[in-house]
Short mmCIF file of C-alpha atoms in Angstrom, two decimals:
data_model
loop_
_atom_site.label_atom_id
_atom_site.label_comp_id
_atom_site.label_asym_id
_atom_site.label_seq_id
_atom_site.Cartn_x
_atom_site.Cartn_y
_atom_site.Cartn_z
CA UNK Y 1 35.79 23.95 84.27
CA UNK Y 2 33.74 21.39 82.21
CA UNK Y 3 34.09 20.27 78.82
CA UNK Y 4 30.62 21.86 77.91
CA UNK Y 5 32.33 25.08 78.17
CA UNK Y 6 35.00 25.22 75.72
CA UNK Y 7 37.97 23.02 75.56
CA UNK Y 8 41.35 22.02 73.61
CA UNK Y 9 42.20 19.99 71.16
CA UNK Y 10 45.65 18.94 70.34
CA UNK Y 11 46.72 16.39 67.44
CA UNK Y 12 50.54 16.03 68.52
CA UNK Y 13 52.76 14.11 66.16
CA UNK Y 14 56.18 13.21 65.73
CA UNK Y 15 57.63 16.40 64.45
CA UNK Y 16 54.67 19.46 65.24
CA UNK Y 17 52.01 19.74 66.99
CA UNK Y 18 48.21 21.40 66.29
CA UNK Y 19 46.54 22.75 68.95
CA UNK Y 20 42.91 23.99 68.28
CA UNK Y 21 40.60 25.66 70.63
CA UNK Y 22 37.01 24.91 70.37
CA UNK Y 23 33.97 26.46 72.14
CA UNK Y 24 31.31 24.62 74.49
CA UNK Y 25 29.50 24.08 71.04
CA UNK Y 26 32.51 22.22 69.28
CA UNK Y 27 33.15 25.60 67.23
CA UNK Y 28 36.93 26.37 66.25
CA UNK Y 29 37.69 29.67 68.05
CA UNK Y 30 41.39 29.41 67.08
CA UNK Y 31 44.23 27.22 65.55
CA UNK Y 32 48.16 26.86 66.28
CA UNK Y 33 50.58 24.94 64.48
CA UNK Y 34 54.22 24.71 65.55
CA UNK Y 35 57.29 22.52 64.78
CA UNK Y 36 57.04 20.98 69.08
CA UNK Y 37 56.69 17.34 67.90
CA UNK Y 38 57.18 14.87 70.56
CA UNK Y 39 60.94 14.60 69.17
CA UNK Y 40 61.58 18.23 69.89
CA UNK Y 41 60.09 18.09 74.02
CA UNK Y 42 63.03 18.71 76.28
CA UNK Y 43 63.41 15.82 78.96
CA UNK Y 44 60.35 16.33 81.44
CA UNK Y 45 58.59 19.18 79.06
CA UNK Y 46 55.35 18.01 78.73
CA UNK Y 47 53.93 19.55 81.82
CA UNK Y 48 55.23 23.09 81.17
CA UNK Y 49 54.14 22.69 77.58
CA UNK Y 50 50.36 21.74 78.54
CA UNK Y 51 49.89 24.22 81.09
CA UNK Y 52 51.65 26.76 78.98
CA UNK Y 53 48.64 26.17 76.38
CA UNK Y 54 45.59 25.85 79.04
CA UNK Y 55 47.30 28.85 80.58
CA UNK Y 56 46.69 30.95 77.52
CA UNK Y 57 43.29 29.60 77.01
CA UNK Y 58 41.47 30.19 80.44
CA UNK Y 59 42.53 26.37 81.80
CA UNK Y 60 39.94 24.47 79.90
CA UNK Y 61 40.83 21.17 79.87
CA UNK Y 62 42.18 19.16 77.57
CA UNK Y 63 42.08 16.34 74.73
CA UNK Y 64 45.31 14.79 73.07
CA UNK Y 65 46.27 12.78 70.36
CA UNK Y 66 48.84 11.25 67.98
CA UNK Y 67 52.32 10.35 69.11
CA UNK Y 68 52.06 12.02 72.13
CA UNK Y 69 50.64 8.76 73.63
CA UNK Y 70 53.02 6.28 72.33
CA UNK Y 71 56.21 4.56 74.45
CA UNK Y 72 57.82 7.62 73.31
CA UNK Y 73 55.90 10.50 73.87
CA UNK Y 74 54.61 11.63 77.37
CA UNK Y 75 52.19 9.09 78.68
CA UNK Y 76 51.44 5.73 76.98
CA UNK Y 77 47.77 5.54 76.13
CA UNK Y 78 47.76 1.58 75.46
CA UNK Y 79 46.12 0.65 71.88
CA UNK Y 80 42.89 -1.00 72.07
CA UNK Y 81 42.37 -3.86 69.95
CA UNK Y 82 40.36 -3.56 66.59
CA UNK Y 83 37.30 -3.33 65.86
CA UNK Y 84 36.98 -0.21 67.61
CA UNK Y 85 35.26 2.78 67.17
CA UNK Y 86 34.47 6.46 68.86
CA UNK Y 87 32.84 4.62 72.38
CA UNK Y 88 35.78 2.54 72.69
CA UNK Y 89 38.25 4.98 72.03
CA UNK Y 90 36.48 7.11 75.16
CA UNK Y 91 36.34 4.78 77.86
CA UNK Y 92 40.43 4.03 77.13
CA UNK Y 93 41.18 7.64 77.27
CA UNK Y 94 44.25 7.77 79.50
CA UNK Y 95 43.98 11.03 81.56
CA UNK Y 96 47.06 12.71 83.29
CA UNK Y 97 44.61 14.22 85.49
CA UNK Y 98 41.43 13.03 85.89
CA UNK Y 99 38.36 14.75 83.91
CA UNK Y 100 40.82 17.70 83.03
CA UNK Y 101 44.10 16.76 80.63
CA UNK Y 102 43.30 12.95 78.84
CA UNK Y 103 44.57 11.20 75.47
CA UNK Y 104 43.29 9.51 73.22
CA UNK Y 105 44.48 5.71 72.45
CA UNK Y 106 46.06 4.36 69.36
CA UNK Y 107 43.99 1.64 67.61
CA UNK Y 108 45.67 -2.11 67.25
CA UNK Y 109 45.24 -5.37 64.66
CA UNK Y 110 46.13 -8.75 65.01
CA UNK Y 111 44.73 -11.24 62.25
CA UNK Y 112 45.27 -12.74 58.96
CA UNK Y 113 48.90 -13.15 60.09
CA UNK Y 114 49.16 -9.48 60.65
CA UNK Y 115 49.83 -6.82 63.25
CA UNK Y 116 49.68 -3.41 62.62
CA UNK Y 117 48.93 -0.37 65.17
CA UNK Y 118 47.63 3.70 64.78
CA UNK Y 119 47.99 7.00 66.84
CA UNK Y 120 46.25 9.59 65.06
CA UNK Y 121 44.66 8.75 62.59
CA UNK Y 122 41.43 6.98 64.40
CA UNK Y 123 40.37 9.72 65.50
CA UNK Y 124 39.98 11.14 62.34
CA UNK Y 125 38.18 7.70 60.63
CA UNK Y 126 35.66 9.02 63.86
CA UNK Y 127 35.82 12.60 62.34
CA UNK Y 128 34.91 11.62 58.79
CA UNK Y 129 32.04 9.16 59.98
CA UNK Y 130 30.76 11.73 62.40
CA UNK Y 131 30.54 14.11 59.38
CA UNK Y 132 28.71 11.66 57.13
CA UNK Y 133 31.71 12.04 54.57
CA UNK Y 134 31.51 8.18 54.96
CA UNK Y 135 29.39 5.45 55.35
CA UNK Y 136 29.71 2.74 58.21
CA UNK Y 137 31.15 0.44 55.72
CA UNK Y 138 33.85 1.60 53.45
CA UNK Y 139 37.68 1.93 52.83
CA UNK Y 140 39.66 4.28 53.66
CA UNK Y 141 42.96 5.94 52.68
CA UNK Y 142 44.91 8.28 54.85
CA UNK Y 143 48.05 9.34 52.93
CA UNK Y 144 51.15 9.99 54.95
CA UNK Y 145 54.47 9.58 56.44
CA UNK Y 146 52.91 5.71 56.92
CA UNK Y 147 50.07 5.61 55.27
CA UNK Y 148 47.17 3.77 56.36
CA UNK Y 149 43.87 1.69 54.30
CA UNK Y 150 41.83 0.74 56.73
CA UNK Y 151 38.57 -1.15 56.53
CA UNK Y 152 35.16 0.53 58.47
CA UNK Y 153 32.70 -2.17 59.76
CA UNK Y 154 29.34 -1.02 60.87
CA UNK Y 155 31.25 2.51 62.01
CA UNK Y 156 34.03 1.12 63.87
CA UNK Y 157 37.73 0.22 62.79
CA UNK Y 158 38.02 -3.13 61.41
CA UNK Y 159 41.22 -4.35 59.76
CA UNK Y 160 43.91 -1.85 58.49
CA UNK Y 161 47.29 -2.27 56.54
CA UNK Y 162 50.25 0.55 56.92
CA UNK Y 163 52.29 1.50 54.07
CA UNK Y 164 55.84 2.78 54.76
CA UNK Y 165 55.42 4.85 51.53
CA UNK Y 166 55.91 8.24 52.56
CA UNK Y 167 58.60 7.16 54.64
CA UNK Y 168 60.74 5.22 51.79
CA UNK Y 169 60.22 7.92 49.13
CA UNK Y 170 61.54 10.79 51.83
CA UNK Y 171 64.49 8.03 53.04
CA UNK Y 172 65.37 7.25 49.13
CA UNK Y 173 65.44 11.55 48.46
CA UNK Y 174 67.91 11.79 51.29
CA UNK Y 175 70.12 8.63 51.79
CA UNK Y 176 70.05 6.53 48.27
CA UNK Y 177 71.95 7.06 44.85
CA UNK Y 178 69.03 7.91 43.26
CA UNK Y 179 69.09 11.69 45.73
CA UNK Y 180 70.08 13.61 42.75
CA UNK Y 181 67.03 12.27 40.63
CA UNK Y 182 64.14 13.15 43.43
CA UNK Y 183 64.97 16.93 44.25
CA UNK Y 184 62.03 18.13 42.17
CA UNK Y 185 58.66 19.25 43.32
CA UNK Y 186 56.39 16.17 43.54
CA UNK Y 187 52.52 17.10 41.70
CA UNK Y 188 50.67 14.45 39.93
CA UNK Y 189 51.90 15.49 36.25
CA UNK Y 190 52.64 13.23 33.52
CA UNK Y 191 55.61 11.58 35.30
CA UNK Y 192 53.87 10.64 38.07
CA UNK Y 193 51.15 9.19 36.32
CA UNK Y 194 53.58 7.16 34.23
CA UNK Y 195 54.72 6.13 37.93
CA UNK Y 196 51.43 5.24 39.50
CA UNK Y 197 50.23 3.22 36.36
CA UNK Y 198 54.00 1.00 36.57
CA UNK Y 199 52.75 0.59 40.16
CA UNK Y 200 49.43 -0.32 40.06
CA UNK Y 201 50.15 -3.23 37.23
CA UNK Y 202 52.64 -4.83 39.62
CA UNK Y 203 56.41 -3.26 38.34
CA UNK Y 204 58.69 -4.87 40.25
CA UNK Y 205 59.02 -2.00 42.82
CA UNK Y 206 63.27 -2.53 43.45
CA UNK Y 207 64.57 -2.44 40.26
CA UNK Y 208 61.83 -0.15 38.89
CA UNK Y 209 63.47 2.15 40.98
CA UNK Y 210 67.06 1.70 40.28
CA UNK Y 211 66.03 2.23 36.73
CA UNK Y 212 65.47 5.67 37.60
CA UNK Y 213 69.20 5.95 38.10
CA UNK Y 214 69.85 3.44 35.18
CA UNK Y 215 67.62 6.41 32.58
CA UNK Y 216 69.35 8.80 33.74
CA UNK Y 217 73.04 7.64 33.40
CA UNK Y 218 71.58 7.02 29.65
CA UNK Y 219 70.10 10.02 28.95
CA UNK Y 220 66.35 8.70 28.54
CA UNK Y 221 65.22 10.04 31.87
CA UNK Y 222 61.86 9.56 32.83
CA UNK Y 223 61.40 14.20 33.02
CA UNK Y 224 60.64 14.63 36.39
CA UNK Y 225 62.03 11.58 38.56
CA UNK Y 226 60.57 13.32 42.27
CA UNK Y 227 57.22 12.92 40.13
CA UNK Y 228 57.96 9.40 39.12
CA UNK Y 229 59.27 7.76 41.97
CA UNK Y 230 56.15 8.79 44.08
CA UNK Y 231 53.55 7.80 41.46
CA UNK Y 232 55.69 4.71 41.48
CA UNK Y 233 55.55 4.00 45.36
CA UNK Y 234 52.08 5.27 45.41
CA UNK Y 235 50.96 3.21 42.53
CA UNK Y 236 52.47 0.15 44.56
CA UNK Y 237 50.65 1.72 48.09
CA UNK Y 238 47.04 1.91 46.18
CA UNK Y 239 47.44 -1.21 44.13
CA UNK Y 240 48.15 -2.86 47.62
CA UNK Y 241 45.50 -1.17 49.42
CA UNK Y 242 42.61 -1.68 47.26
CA UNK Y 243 42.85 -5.68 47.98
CA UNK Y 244 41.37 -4.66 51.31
CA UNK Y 245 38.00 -3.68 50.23
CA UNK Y 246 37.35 -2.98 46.18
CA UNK Y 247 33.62 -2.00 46.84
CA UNK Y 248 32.24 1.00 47.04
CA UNK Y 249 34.20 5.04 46.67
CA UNK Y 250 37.54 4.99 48.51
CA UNK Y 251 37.33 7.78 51.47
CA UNK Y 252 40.33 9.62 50.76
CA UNK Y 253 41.08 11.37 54.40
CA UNK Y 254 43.78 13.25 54.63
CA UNK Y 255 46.16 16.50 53.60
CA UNK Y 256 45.01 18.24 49.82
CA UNK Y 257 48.48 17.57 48.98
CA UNK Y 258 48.72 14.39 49.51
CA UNK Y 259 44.89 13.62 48.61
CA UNK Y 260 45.62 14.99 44.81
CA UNK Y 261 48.35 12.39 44.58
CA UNK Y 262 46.45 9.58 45.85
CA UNK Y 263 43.31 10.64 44.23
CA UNK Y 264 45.47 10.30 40.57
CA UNK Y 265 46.57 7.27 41.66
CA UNK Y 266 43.06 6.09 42.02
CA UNK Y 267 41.65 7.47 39.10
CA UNK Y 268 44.17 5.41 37.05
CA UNK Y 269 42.70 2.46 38.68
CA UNK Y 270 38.84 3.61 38.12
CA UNK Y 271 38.50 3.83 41.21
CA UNK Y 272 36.42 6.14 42.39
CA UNK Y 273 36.79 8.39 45.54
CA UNK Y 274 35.67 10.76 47.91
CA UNK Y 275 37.87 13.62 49.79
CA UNK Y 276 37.60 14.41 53.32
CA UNK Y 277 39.90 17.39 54.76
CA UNK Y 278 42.43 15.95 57.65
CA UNK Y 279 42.04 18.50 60.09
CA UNK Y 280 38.11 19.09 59.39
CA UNK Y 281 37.87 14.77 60.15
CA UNK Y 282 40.35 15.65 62.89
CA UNK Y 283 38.23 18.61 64.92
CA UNK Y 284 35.00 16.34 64.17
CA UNK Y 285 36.64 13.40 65.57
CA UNK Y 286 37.89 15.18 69.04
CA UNK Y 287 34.03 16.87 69.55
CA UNK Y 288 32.57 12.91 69.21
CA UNK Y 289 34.77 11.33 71.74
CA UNK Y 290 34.31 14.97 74.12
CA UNK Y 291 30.65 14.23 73.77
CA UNK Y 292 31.43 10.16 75.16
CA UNK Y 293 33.76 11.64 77.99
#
């Protein structure tokens, strides 16, 4: 069966997996989520777990992404080396069987001093290009467990910095003696703006948040510390990121959870912004490189 007549499209991450079905014309027919990230395969499961999806939708072949390609997921897909954009990204596809079941590579940087890799997230920065939600030249921000700012040059991944932010926040809610202070629900009120602004002036991100702990032994807590502590990271993240590329609206790519946070950060800066939806950038992305293939 040929790609021109319907095939899948799986962004697998580190703890779920999205599987979407798309018709010969790039059309979502249908959309699964589940919690079968590549930390929650069985030993040798990847098989079964592929041919239990193309079994259910009439064998058409198939298109992966995300973690699923790293040194631990099935099959490493080996990074190719920024700049890069949607024609490189196609002729590295590794494929597990030839023209049928391929994935996509991650995206690497070297320069400046710097290394930094993706899996994932380039083939939405194809997505959101391929939609015209961007221009050829432009940052972009895609909020997350590591979130990424990465520069576009002339349509193709240039530079890119990773921020550990989602990461540290979820780590310091768990495992730190601030826990009690971050079970509230993060939303970008009034403490996490107070947060984001201590951030994007430079606070002095360690002790800014032991102070958290410090207000609240005190009694002159800051309301909602969950709130606070993310505006605070975030504020860091965007103050950070913006030193990439100040010119021009920030493409915001990405979750609406996690794009309202960002996008308050961003405001506080005056920066301006535009909002692309993760998945949408994610399906557009998978029917560019299926056109390359």
């Amino acid at each position: 069966m040929r790609w021109r007549d319907g095939y899948i499209a799986v962004d697998w991450g580190t703890t779920n997996r999205r599987v979407y079905l798309l018709d010969g014309d790039g059309r979502l027919a249908e959309a699964v989520e589940d919690d079968l990230g590549i930390m929650n395969v069985p030993a040798g499961g990847y098989e079964a777990a592929i041919a239990e999806v193309r079994a259910r939708c009439g064998g058409r072949p198939v298109l992966l992404a995300g973690m699923v390609g790293s040194n631990r997921g099935w099959v490493e897909a080996p990074y190719v080396a920024a700049p890069a954009g949607a024609e490189e990204l196609a002729l590295a596809v590794k494929w597990i069987e030839p023209g049928a079941v391929g994935i996509v590579p991650g995206v690497s940087w070297v320069g400046e001093g710097r290394a930094d890799v993706m899996r994932g997230e380039e083939v939405q920065m194809v997505g959101a290009l391929a939609l015209g939600a961007i221009g050829a030249d432009a940052l972009i921000c895609h909020p997350g467990t590591h979130a990424k700012w990465i520069v576009m040059a002339e349509g193709r991944i240039g530079a890119f910095q990773t921020m550990m932010t989602g990461e540290l926040f979820a780590l310091l809610g768990k495992h730190s003696i601030l826990a009690p202070q971050l079970e509230g629900l993060v939303s970008p009120d009034e403490s996490f703006r107070r947060g984001a602004a201590a951030g994007l002036e430079g606070a002095d991100l360690l002790s800014s948040l032991f102070e958290i702990r410090a207000r609240h032994a005190l009694g002159h807590s800051e309301g909602n510390g969950a709130s606070y502590a993310s505006g605070l990271l975030i504020g860091s993240d965007v103050r950070a990121g913006l030193r990439l590329h100040r010119q021009g609206a920030v493409g915001l790519v990405g979750r609406s959870d996690l794009r309202a946070l960002y996008a308050a950060a961003l405001a506080l800066a005056g920066h301006q912004f535009i909002e692309v939806d993760g998945a949408d950038a994610f399906l557009a992305g998978m029917r560019r490189l299926v056109e390359m293939l």
